[in-house]
CSV table of C-alpha atoms in Angstrom, one decimal:
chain,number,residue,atom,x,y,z
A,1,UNK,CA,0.0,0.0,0.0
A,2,UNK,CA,1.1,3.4,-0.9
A,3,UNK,CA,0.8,5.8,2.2
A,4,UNK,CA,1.3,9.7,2.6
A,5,UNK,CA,2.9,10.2,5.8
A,6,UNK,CA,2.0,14.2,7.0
A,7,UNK,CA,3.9,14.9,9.2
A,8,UNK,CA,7.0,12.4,9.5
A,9,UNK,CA,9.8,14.2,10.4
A,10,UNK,CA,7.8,14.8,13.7
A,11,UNK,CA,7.8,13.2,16.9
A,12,UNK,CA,5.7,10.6,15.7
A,13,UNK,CA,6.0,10.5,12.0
A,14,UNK,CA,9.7,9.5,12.7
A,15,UNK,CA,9.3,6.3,14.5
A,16,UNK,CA,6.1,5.8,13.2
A,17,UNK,CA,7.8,5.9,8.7
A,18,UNK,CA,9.7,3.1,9.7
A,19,UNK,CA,7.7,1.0,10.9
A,20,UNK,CA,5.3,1.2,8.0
A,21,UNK,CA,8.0,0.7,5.9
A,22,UNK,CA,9.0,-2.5,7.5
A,23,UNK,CA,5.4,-3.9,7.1
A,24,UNK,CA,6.0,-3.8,4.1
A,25,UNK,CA,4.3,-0.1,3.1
A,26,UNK,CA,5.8,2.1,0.4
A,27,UNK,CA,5.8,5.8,2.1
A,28,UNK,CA,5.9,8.8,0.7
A,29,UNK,CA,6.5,11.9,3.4
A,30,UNK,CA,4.9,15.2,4.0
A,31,UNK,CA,6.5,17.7,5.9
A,32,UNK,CA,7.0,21.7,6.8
A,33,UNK,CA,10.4,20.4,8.1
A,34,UNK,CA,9.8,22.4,11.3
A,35,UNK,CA,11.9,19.5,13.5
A,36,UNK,CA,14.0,18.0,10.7
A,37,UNK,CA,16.8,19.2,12.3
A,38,UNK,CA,16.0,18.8,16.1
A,39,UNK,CA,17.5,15.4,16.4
A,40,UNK,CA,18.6,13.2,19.6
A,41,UNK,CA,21.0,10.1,19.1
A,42,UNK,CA,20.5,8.7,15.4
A,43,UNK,CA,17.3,9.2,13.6
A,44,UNK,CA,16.2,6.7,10.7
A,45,UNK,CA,16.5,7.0,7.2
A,46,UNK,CA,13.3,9.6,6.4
A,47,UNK,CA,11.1,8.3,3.8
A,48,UNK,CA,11.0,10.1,-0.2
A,49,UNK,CA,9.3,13.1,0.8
A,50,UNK,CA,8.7,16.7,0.3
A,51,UNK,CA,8.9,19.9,2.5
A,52,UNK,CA,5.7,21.6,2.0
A,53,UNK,CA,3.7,23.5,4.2
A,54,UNK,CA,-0.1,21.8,4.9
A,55,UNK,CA,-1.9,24.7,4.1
A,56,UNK,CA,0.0,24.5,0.4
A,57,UNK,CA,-0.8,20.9,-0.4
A,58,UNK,CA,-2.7,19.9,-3.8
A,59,UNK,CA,-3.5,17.2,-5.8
A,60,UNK,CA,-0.5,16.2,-6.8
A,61,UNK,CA,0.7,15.4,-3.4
A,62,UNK,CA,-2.2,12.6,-2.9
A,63,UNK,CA,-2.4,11.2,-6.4
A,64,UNK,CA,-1.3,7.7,-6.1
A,65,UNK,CA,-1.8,7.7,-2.7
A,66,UNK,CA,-3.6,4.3,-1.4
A,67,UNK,CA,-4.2,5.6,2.5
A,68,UNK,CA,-3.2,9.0,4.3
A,69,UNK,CA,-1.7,8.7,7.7
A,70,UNK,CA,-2.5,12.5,9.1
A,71,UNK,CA,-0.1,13.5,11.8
A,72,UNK,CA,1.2,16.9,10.9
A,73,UNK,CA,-0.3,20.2,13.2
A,74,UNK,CA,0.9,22.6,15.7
A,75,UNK,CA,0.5,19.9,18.2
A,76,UNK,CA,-0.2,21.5,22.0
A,77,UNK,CA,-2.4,23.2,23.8
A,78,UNK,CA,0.1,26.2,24.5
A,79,UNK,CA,1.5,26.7,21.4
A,80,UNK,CA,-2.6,26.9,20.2
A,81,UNK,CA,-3.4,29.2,22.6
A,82,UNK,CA,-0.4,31.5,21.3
A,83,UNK,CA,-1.3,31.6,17.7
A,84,UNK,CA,-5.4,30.6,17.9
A,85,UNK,CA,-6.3,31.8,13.9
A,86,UNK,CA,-2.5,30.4,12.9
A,87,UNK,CA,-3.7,26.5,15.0
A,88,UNK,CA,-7.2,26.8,13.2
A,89,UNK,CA,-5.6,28.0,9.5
A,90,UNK,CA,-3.7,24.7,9.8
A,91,UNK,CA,-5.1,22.1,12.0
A,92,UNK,CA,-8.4,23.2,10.5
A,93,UNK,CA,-8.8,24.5,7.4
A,94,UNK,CA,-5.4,22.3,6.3
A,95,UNK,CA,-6.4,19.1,7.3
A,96,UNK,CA,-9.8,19.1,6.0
A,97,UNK,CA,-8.6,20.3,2.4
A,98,UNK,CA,-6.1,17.5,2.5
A,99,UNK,CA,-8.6,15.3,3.3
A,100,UNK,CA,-11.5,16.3,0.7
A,101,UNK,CA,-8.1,16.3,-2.1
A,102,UNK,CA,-8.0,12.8,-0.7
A,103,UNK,CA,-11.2,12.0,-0.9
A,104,UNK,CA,-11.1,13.6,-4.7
A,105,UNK,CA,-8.2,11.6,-5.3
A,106,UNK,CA,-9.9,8.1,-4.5
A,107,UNK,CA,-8.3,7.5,-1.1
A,108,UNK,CA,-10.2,5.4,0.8
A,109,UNK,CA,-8.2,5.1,4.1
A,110,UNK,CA,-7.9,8.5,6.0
A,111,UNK,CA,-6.6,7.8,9.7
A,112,UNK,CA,-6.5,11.3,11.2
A,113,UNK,CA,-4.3,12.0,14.5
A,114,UNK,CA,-6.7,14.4,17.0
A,115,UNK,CA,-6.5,14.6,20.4
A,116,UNK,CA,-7.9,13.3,24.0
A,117,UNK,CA,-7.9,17.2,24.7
A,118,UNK,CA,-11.4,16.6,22.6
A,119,UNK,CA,-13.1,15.8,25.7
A,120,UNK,CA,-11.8,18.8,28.0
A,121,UNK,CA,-12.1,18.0,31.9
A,122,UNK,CA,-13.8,15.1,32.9
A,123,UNK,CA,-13.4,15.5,36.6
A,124,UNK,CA,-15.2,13.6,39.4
A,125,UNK,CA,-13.7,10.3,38.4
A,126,UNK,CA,-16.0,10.0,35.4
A,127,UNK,CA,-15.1,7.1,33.0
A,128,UNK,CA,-14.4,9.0,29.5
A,129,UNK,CA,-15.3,6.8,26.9
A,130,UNK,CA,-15.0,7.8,23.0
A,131,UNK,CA,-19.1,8.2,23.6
A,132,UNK,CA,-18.4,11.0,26.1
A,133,UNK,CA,-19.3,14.7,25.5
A,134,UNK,CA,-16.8,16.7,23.7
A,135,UNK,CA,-15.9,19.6,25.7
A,136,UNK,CA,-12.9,20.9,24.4
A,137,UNK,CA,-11.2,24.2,26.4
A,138,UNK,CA,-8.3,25.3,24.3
A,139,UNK,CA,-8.0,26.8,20.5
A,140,UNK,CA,-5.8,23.2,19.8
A,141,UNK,CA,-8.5,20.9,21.3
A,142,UNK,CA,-11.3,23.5,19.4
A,143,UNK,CA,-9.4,22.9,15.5
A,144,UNK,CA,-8.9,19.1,16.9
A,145,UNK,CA,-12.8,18.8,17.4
A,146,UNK,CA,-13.9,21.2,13.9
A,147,UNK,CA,-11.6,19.2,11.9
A,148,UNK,CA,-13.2,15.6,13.3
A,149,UNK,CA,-16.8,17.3,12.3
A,150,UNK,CA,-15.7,18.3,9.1
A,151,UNK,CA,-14.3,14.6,8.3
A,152,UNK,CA,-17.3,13.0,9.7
A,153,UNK,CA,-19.4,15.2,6.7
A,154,UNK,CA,-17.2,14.4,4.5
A,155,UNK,CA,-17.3,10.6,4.9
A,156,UNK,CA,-19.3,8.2,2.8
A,157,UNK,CA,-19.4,4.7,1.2
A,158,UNK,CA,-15.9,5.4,-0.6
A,159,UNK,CA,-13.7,7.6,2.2
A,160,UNK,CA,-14.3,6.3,5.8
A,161,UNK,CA,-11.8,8.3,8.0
A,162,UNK,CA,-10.5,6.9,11.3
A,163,UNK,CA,-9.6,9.8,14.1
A,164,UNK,CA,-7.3,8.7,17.1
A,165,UNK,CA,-8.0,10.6,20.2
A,166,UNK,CA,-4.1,10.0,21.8
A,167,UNK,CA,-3.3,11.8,24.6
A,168,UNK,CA,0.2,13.3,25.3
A,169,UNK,CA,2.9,11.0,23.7
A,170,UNK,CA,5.9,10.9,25.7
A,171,UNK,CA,9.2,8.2,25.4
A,172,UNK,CA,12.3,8.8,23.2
A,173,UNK,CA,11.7,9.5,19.3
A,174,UNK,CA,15.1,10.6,17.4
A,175,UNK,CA,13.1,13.9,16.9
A,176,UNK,CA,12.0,14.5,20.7
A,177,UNK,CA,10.3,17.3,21.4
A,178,UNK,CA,11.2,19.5,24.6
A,179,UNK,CA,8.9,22.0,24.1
A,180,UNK,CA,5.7,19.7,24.7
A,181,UNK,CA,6.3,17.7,28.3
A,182,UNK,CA,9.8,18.7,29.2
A,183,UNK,CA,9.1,22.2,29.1
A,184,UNK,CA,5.4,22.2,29.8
């Protein structure tokens, strides 16, 4: 299967290319390159990809495309709450024009990354369940939530996207990044 990989010279998208690969995936990388560089011990060989900006993706970067693995976003609830219109211009508005160019294109397999921050603050002890009320407090959680809504309208018979609620990943990736738990 042929899979477009946004975002894997992140956090993620670094340990997660080679894997894919190893199943036996051909992967093809999207990037802004914004962590390329911000390396820790050695990283893996990256996958063919290209160093574009979500909000500049077209056609061309989904042709061929079997399945689109969505990671790439300004991932934390700080860095949202700094930049709100720049976290919805690109977690928004980006994803879900990558996703209906997708769709266009004939992919069938969208797995979008959002977020646990979906739900906001449970409190009380109550059991959140993927049923649960979204309640989302920040700008990052808010695009998380619009971009899920937009996917869900999107959806039909022929383009069925997944969305993964994971909360804060943490453990080593070659491209670690301080700025989300470390410095949080």
């Amino acid at each position: 299967m042929r899979v477009l990989l946004t975002g894997h010279q992140g956090y993620l998208g670094t340990v997660m290319a080679p894997v894919l690969t190893a199943a036996g995936h051909e992967v093809v990388g999207l990037d802004a390159g914004l962590f390329a560089d911000c390396v820790l011990g050695p990283v893996p060989d990256d996958p063919p990809g290209r160093r574009v900006d979500l909000r500049d993706v077209t056609a061309e970067h989904v042709a061929g495309v079997d399945a689109v693995i969505h990671l790439a976003a300004l991932s934390n609830d700080p860095l949202g709450s700094l930049a709100p219109e720049l976290t919805y211009d690109i977690n928004h508005h980006a994803s879900v024009r990558l996703a209906r160019l997708a769709r266009d294109a004939g992919v069938q397999r969208f797995l979008y990354a959002s977020t646990c921050s979906v739900y906001g603050a449970a409190g009380g002890g109550e059991l959140v369940t993927e049923d649960a009320p979204l309640r989302p407090v920040t700008p990052y959680a808010e695009s998380k939530v619009r971009v899920e809504d937009d996917l869900h309208a999107l959806s039909d018979g022929d383009f069925s996207p997944v969305y993964m609620r994971n909360a804060t990943a943490f453990g080593f990736s070659p491209r670690l990044r301080a700025d989300i738990v470390l410095n949080n």
